[in-house]
Amino acid sequence: MLILDFDGVIADAFTECAVVTYYADHDPAALTGKPIAELAAAMPAAFVARFRRVRTFARLLDDFMVARDSGAESIRTVEDYEALRDRIPPKKLSSLVRGATAVRTALREQQRDEWLGMHSLYPGIADLLRRHQGRGTSIVTAKDEPSVWDILAHHQLESAVTQVIGECSDKRTAVQQIAEGDGLPTSAVTFIDDHITNALAVRDTGANSLWAWWGYHTPDHIDRAITRKQRRIYLPELTQLTA
């Protein structure tokens, strides 16, 4: 059984994620009249630089909101990042996440082709999914489920995936439930994620957990991976992957 993360493993959507984060406090109806490319170009360079830094630490849409804080420019460690994240008032964070989700939904529905075009597949991923078609491939991701299905369909891959569990913050539990639902032990699962926290959490279930080196990570993540002896996987190895 193969279970994959989405952003940072299957697809790269850096600019799309930055757009929904930057405009999270805007009225979606007022945005959809402008081309996505124009919205992206209007983002301040300083914000894009902060988002690029934050993206390496983030696991969830909630985490992206740290990039809205100018203090994100000085993030160097996980502790720096967590300190900024923890100082966002919970009500404000919830409001921003709802806003970002609404912006994403509006752009997906109103500028479908342009929005889909902001999601590029990593080399070898399409072949991997097609090669495992019919063998119970699942996606467990922080991204919302409708967006994932739309992107898969855009790349003619929807039939290669059995299920998508979206907006997932606990991948360890999700992997366990998927395996149990198919009557399999977690040792029968091959899991791939680019965030070291997820890779380690799922590895502790007994699954064959692989850390995607082509995704987003920080020097701290590399240190944790070395300390915990977490196995990496590189894009060229996808052609040999069996599950």
Short mmCIF file of C-alpha atoms in Angstrom, two decimals:
data_model
loop_
_atom_site.label_atom_id
_atom_site.label_comp_id
_atom_site.label_asym_id
_atom_site.label_seq_id
_atom_site.Cartn_x
_atom_site.Cartn_y
_atom_site.Cartn_z
CA MET A 1 0.00 0.00 0.00
CA LEU A 2 1.31 3.44 -0.96
CA ILE A 3 0.35 6.58 0.98
CA LEU A 4 1.67 9.98 -0.07
CA ASP A 5 1.67 13.56 1.09
CA PHE A 6 0.60 16.03 -1.62
CA ASP A 7 2.25 19.48 -1.53
CA GLY A 8 6.00 18.98 -1.56
CA VAL A 9 5.76 15.34 -2.62
CA ILE A 10 3.33 15.04 -5.54
CA ALA A 11 3.01 18.68 -6.56
CA ASP A 12 4.80 21.96 -6.04
CA ALA A 13 2.40 24.86 -5.48
CA PHE A 14 4.65 27.45 -3.84
CA THR A 15 3.12 30.50 -5.52
CA GLU A 16 -0.48 29.33 -5.05
CA CYS A 17 0.14 28.76 -1.34
CA ALA A 18 1.77 32.17 -1.04
CA VAL A 19 -1.19 33.84 -2.77
CA VAL A 20 -3.85 32.31 -0.51
CA THR A 21 -1.75 33.21 2.54
CA TYR A 22 -1.15 36.82 1.53
CA TYR A 23 -4.79 37.45 0.59
CA ALA A 24 -6.27 35.49 3.52
CA ASP A 25 -7.80 38.67 4.97
CA HIS A 26 -9.32 39.82 1.65
CA ASP A 27 -12.83 39.37 0.32
CA PRO A 28 -12.64 36.48 -2.16
CA ALA A 29 -15.32 38.05 -4.36
CA ALA A 30 -13.15 41.15 -4.79
CA LEU A 31 -10.14 39.05 -5.82
CA THR A 32 -11.61 36.78 -8.46
CA GLY A 33 -12.02 39.65 -10.92
CA LYS A 34 -8.24 39.93 -11.12
CA PRO A 35 -6.09 37.30 -12.87
CA ILE A 36 -4.19 35.05 -10.49
CA ALA A 37 -0.94 36.08 -12.17
CA GLU A 38 -1.73 39.71 -11.33
CA LEU A 39 -2.49 38.81 -7.70
CA ALA A 40 0.79 36.93 -7.48
CA ALA A 41 2.77 39.76 -9.03
CA ALA A 42 1.26 42.24 -6.57
CA MET A 43 2.62 40.41 -3.52
CA PRO A 44 5.49 42.39 -1.95
CA ALA A 45 8.90 40.84 -2.50
CA ALA A 46 9.52 40.94 1.25
CA PHE A 47 6.42 38.81 1.89
CA VAL A 48 7.43 36.26 -0.78
CA ALA A 49 10.88 35.99 0.81
CA ARG A 50 9.31 35.45 4.24
CA PHE A 51 6.92 32.86 2.84
CA ARG A 52 9.80 31.00 1.22
CA ARG A 53 11.48 30.78 4.61
CA VAL A 54 8.28 29.81 6.45
CA ARG A 55 7.34 27.19 3.84
CA THR A 56 10.27 25.01 4.87
CA PHE A 57 8.93 24.81 8.43
CA ALA A 58 5.20 24.58 7.75
CA ARG A 59 3.04 21.45 7.82
CA LEU A 60 -0.45 22.99 7.74
CA LEU A 61 -2.27 25.93 6.19
CA ASP A 62 -2.33 27.40 9.69
CA ASP A 63 1.47 27.38 9.71
CA PHE A 64 1.70 29.43 6.52
CA MET A 65 0.19 32.41 8.35
CA VAL A 66 3.48 32.97 10.17
CA ALA A 67 4.74 34.52 6.91
CA ARG A 68 2.35 37.44 7.45
CA ASP A 69 4.49 38.53 10.43
CA SER A 70 7.45 40.71 9.46
CA GLY A 71 9.41 38.94 12.19
CA ALA A 72 9.50 35.85 9.97
CA GLU A 73 12.45 37.46 8.18
CA SER A 74 14.65 36.51 11.14
CA ILE A 75 13.59 32.87 11.48
CA ARG A 76 16.62 30.62 11.70
CA THR A 77 15.49 27.65 13.78
CA VAL A 78 12.38 25.63 14.58
CA GLU A 79 12.25 27.45 17.92
CA ASP A 80 12.20 30.83 16.13
CA TYR A 81 9.39 29.66 13.91
CA GLU A 82 7.31 28.17 16.72
CA ALA A 83 7.67 31.35 18.81
CA LEU A 84 6.16 33.42 15.99
CA ARG A 85 3.42 30.89 15.33
CA ASP A 86 2.46 30.73 19.01
CA ARG A 87 2.05 34.48 19.29
CA ILE A 88 -0.76 34.59 16.71
CA PRO A 89 -4.04 34.87 18.68
CA PRO A 90 -6.09 31.67 18.15
CA LYS A 91 -9.18 33.53 16.95
CA LYS A 92 -7.15 35.53 14.46
CA LEU A 93 -5.41 32.38 13.21
CA SER A 94 -8.73 30.59 12.73
CA SER A 95 -10.09 33.59 10.84
CA LEU A 96 -7.06 33.74 8.56
CA VAL A 97 -7.23 30.01 7.81
CA ARG A 98 -10.92 30.30 6.93
CA GLY A 99 -10.11 33.28 4.75
CA ALA A 100 -7.26 31.51 2.95
CA THR A 101 -9.50 28.50 2.32
CA ALA A 102 -12.23 30.75 0.95
CA VAL A 103 -9.75 32.51 -1.36
CA ARG A 104 -8.44 29.16 -2.61
CA THR A 105 -11.97 27.92 -3.26
CA ALA A 106 -12.93 31.09 -5.12
CA LEU A 107 -9.83 31.03 -7.32
CA ARG A 108 -10.27 27.33 -8.04
CA GLU A 109 -13.88 27.85 -9.08
CA GLN A 110 -13.62 31.19 -10.89
CA GLN A 111 -10.19 30.89 -12.54
CA ARG A 112 -9.97 27.15 -12.83
CA ASP A 113 -7.42 26.77 -15.63
CA GLU A 114 -5.09 29.42 -14.23
CA TRP A 115 -5.35 27.99 -10.71
CA LEU A 116 -4.65 24.46 -11.89
CA GLY A 117 -1.66 25.71 -13.83
CA MET A 118 -0.05 26.80 -10.56
CA HIS A 119 0.41 23.15 -9.52
CA SER A 120 3.28 21.36 -11.22
CA LEU A 121 4.04 17.68 -10.65
CA TYR A 122 7.49 16.61 -9.55
CA PRO A 123 9.35 14.46 -12.11
CA GLY A 124 8.47 10.78 -11.94
CA ILE A 125 5.38 11.25 -9.76
CA ALA A 126 2.80 10.68 -12.51
CA ASP A 127 4.52 7.45 -13.53
CA LEU A 128 4.68 6.29 -9.90
CA LEU A 129 0.94 6.82 -9.39
CA ARG A 130 0.01 5.13 -12.65
CA ARG A 131 2.32 2.20 -11.91
CA HIS A 132 0.56 1.62 -8.59
CA GLN A 133 -2.95 2.14 -9.97
CA GLY A 134 -5.36 -0.43 -8.58
CA ARG A 135 -3.16 -1.16 -5.58
CA GLY A 136 -4.82 1.17 -3.09
CA THR A 137 -2.78 4.38 -3.35
CA SER A 138 -3.96 7.08 -0.93
CA ILE A 139 -3.09 10.73 -0.37
CA VAL A 140 -2.99 12.19 3.15
CA THR A 141 -2.49 15.93 3.08
CA ALA A 142 -3.07 19.24 4.80
CA LYS A 143 -4.57 20.55 1.54
CA ASP A 144 -8.34 20.38 1.15
CA GLU A 145 -9.71 17.29 -0.57
CA PRO A 146 -11.61 19.02 -3.45
CA SER A 147 -8.46 20.88 -4.50
CA VAL A 148 -6.42 17.69 -4.55
CA TRP A 149 -8.97 15.83 -6.68
CA ASP A 150 -9.18 18.75 -9.13
CA ILE A 151 -5.39 18.82 -9.51
CA LEU A 152 -5.21 15.06 -9.99
CA ALA A 153 -7.94 15.24 -12.64
CA HIS A 154 -6.08 18.07 -14.39
CA HIS A 155 -3.10 15.74 -14.73
CA GLN A 156 -5.34 12.75 -15.61
CA LEU A 157 -4.38 10.95 -12.42
CA GLU A 158 -7.67 10.79 -10.53
CA SER A 159 -8.15 7.10 -11.36
CA ALA A 160 -4.67 6.29 -10.01
CA VAL A 161 -5.65 7.30 -6.46
CA THR A 162 -8.14 5.43 -4.30
CA GLN A 163 -8.79 8.09 -1.67
CA VAL A 164 -7.75 11.52 -0.45
CA ILE A 165 -7.81 12.51 3.20
CA GLY A 166 -7.60 16.27 3.19
CA GLU A 167 -6.98 18.93 5.86
CA CYS A 168 -5.20 16.27 7.90
CA SER A 169 -3.10 17.34 10.87
CA ASP A 170 -2.48 13.84 12.29
CA LYS A 171 -0.96 11.69 9.56
CA ARG A 172 0.11 8.98 11.98
CA THR A 173 -3.51 8.23 12.89
CA ALA A 174 -4.67 8.60 9.29
CA VAL A 175 -2.15 6.03 8.07
CA GLN A 176 -3.14 3.61 10.80
CA GLN A 177 -6.83 3.98 9.94
CA ILE A 178 -6.24 3.48 6.21
CA ALA A 179 -4.26 0.30 6.86
CA GLU A 180 -6.85 -1.02 9.32
CA GLY A 181 -9.64 -0.23 6.86
CA ASP A 182 -7.96 -2.47 4.29
CA GLY A 183 -7.23 -5.17 6.85
CA LEU A 184 -3.47 -4.64 6.59
CA PRO A 185 -0.75 -4.10 9.18
CA THR A 186 1.04 -0.75 9.01
CA SER A 187 4.17 -2.69 8.03
CA ALA A 188 2.48 -3.17 4.63
CA VAL A 189 2.42 0.63 4.10
CA THR A 190 5.02 2.71 2.26
CA PHE A 191 4.58 6.35 3.26
CA ILE A 192 6.30 9.38 1.68
CA ASP A 193 6.31 12.89 3.14
CA ASP A 194 8.68 15.84 2.83
CA HIS A 195 8.19 17.04 6.42
CA ILE A 196 10.42 15.22 8.88
CA THR A 197 7.87 15.42 11.70
CA ASN A 198 5.31 13.51 9.64
CA ALA A 199 7.89 11.02 8.37
CA LEU A 200 9.06 10.19 11.89
CA ALA A 201 5.55 10.02 13.36
CA VAL A 202 4.40 7.56 10.71
CA ARG A 203 7.63 5.54 10.94
CA ASP A 204 6.84 4.91 14.60
CA THR A 205 3.71 2.99 13.53
CA GLY A 206 5.87 0.35 11.85
CA ALA A 207 5.28 1.67 8.33
CA ASN A 208 8.07 1.99 5.77
CA SER A 209 8.31 5.77 6.05
CA LEU A 210 10.44 7.67 3.54
CA TRP A 211 11.50 11.31 3.75
CA ALA A 212 11.14 13.05 0.37
CA TRP A 213 14.38 14.93 -0.24
CA TRP A 214 12.89 16.97 -3.10
CA GLY A 215 10.35 18.72 -0.85
CA TYR A 216 10.71 21.43 1.78
CA HIS A 217 13.01 21.09 4.78
CA THR A 218 15.38 23.02 7.04
CA PRO A 219 18.85 22.40 8.51
CA ASP A 220 17.12 21.47 11.78
CA HIS A 221 15.09 18.86 9.92
CA ILE A 222 18.24 17.39 8.43
CA ASP A 223 19.79 17.17 11.91
CA ARG A 224 16.68 15.39 13.24
CA ALA A 225 16.70 12.99 10.31
CA ILE A 226 20.35 12.12 10.90
CA THR A 227 19.83 11.69 14.65
CA ARG A 228 16.79 9.44 14.13
CA LYS A 229 18.38 7.66 11.16
CA GLN A 230 15.41 8.48 8.98
CA ARG A 231 15.66 7.02 5.49
CA ARG A 232 15.52 9.52 2.63
CA ILE A 233 14.15 8.96 -0.84
CA TYR A 234 15.29 10.88 -3.92
CA LEU A 235 13.30 11.54 -7.10
CA PRO A 236 15.32 9.10 -9.28
CA GLU A 237 14.46 6.31 -6.84
CA LEU A 238 10.74 6.62 -7.61
CA THR A 239 11.21 4.51 -10.73
CA GLN A 240 12.25 1.59 -8.55
CA LEU A 241 9.74 2.06 -5.73
CA THR A 242 7.38 -0.82 -5.03
CA ALA A 243 4.72 -0.91 -2.33
#
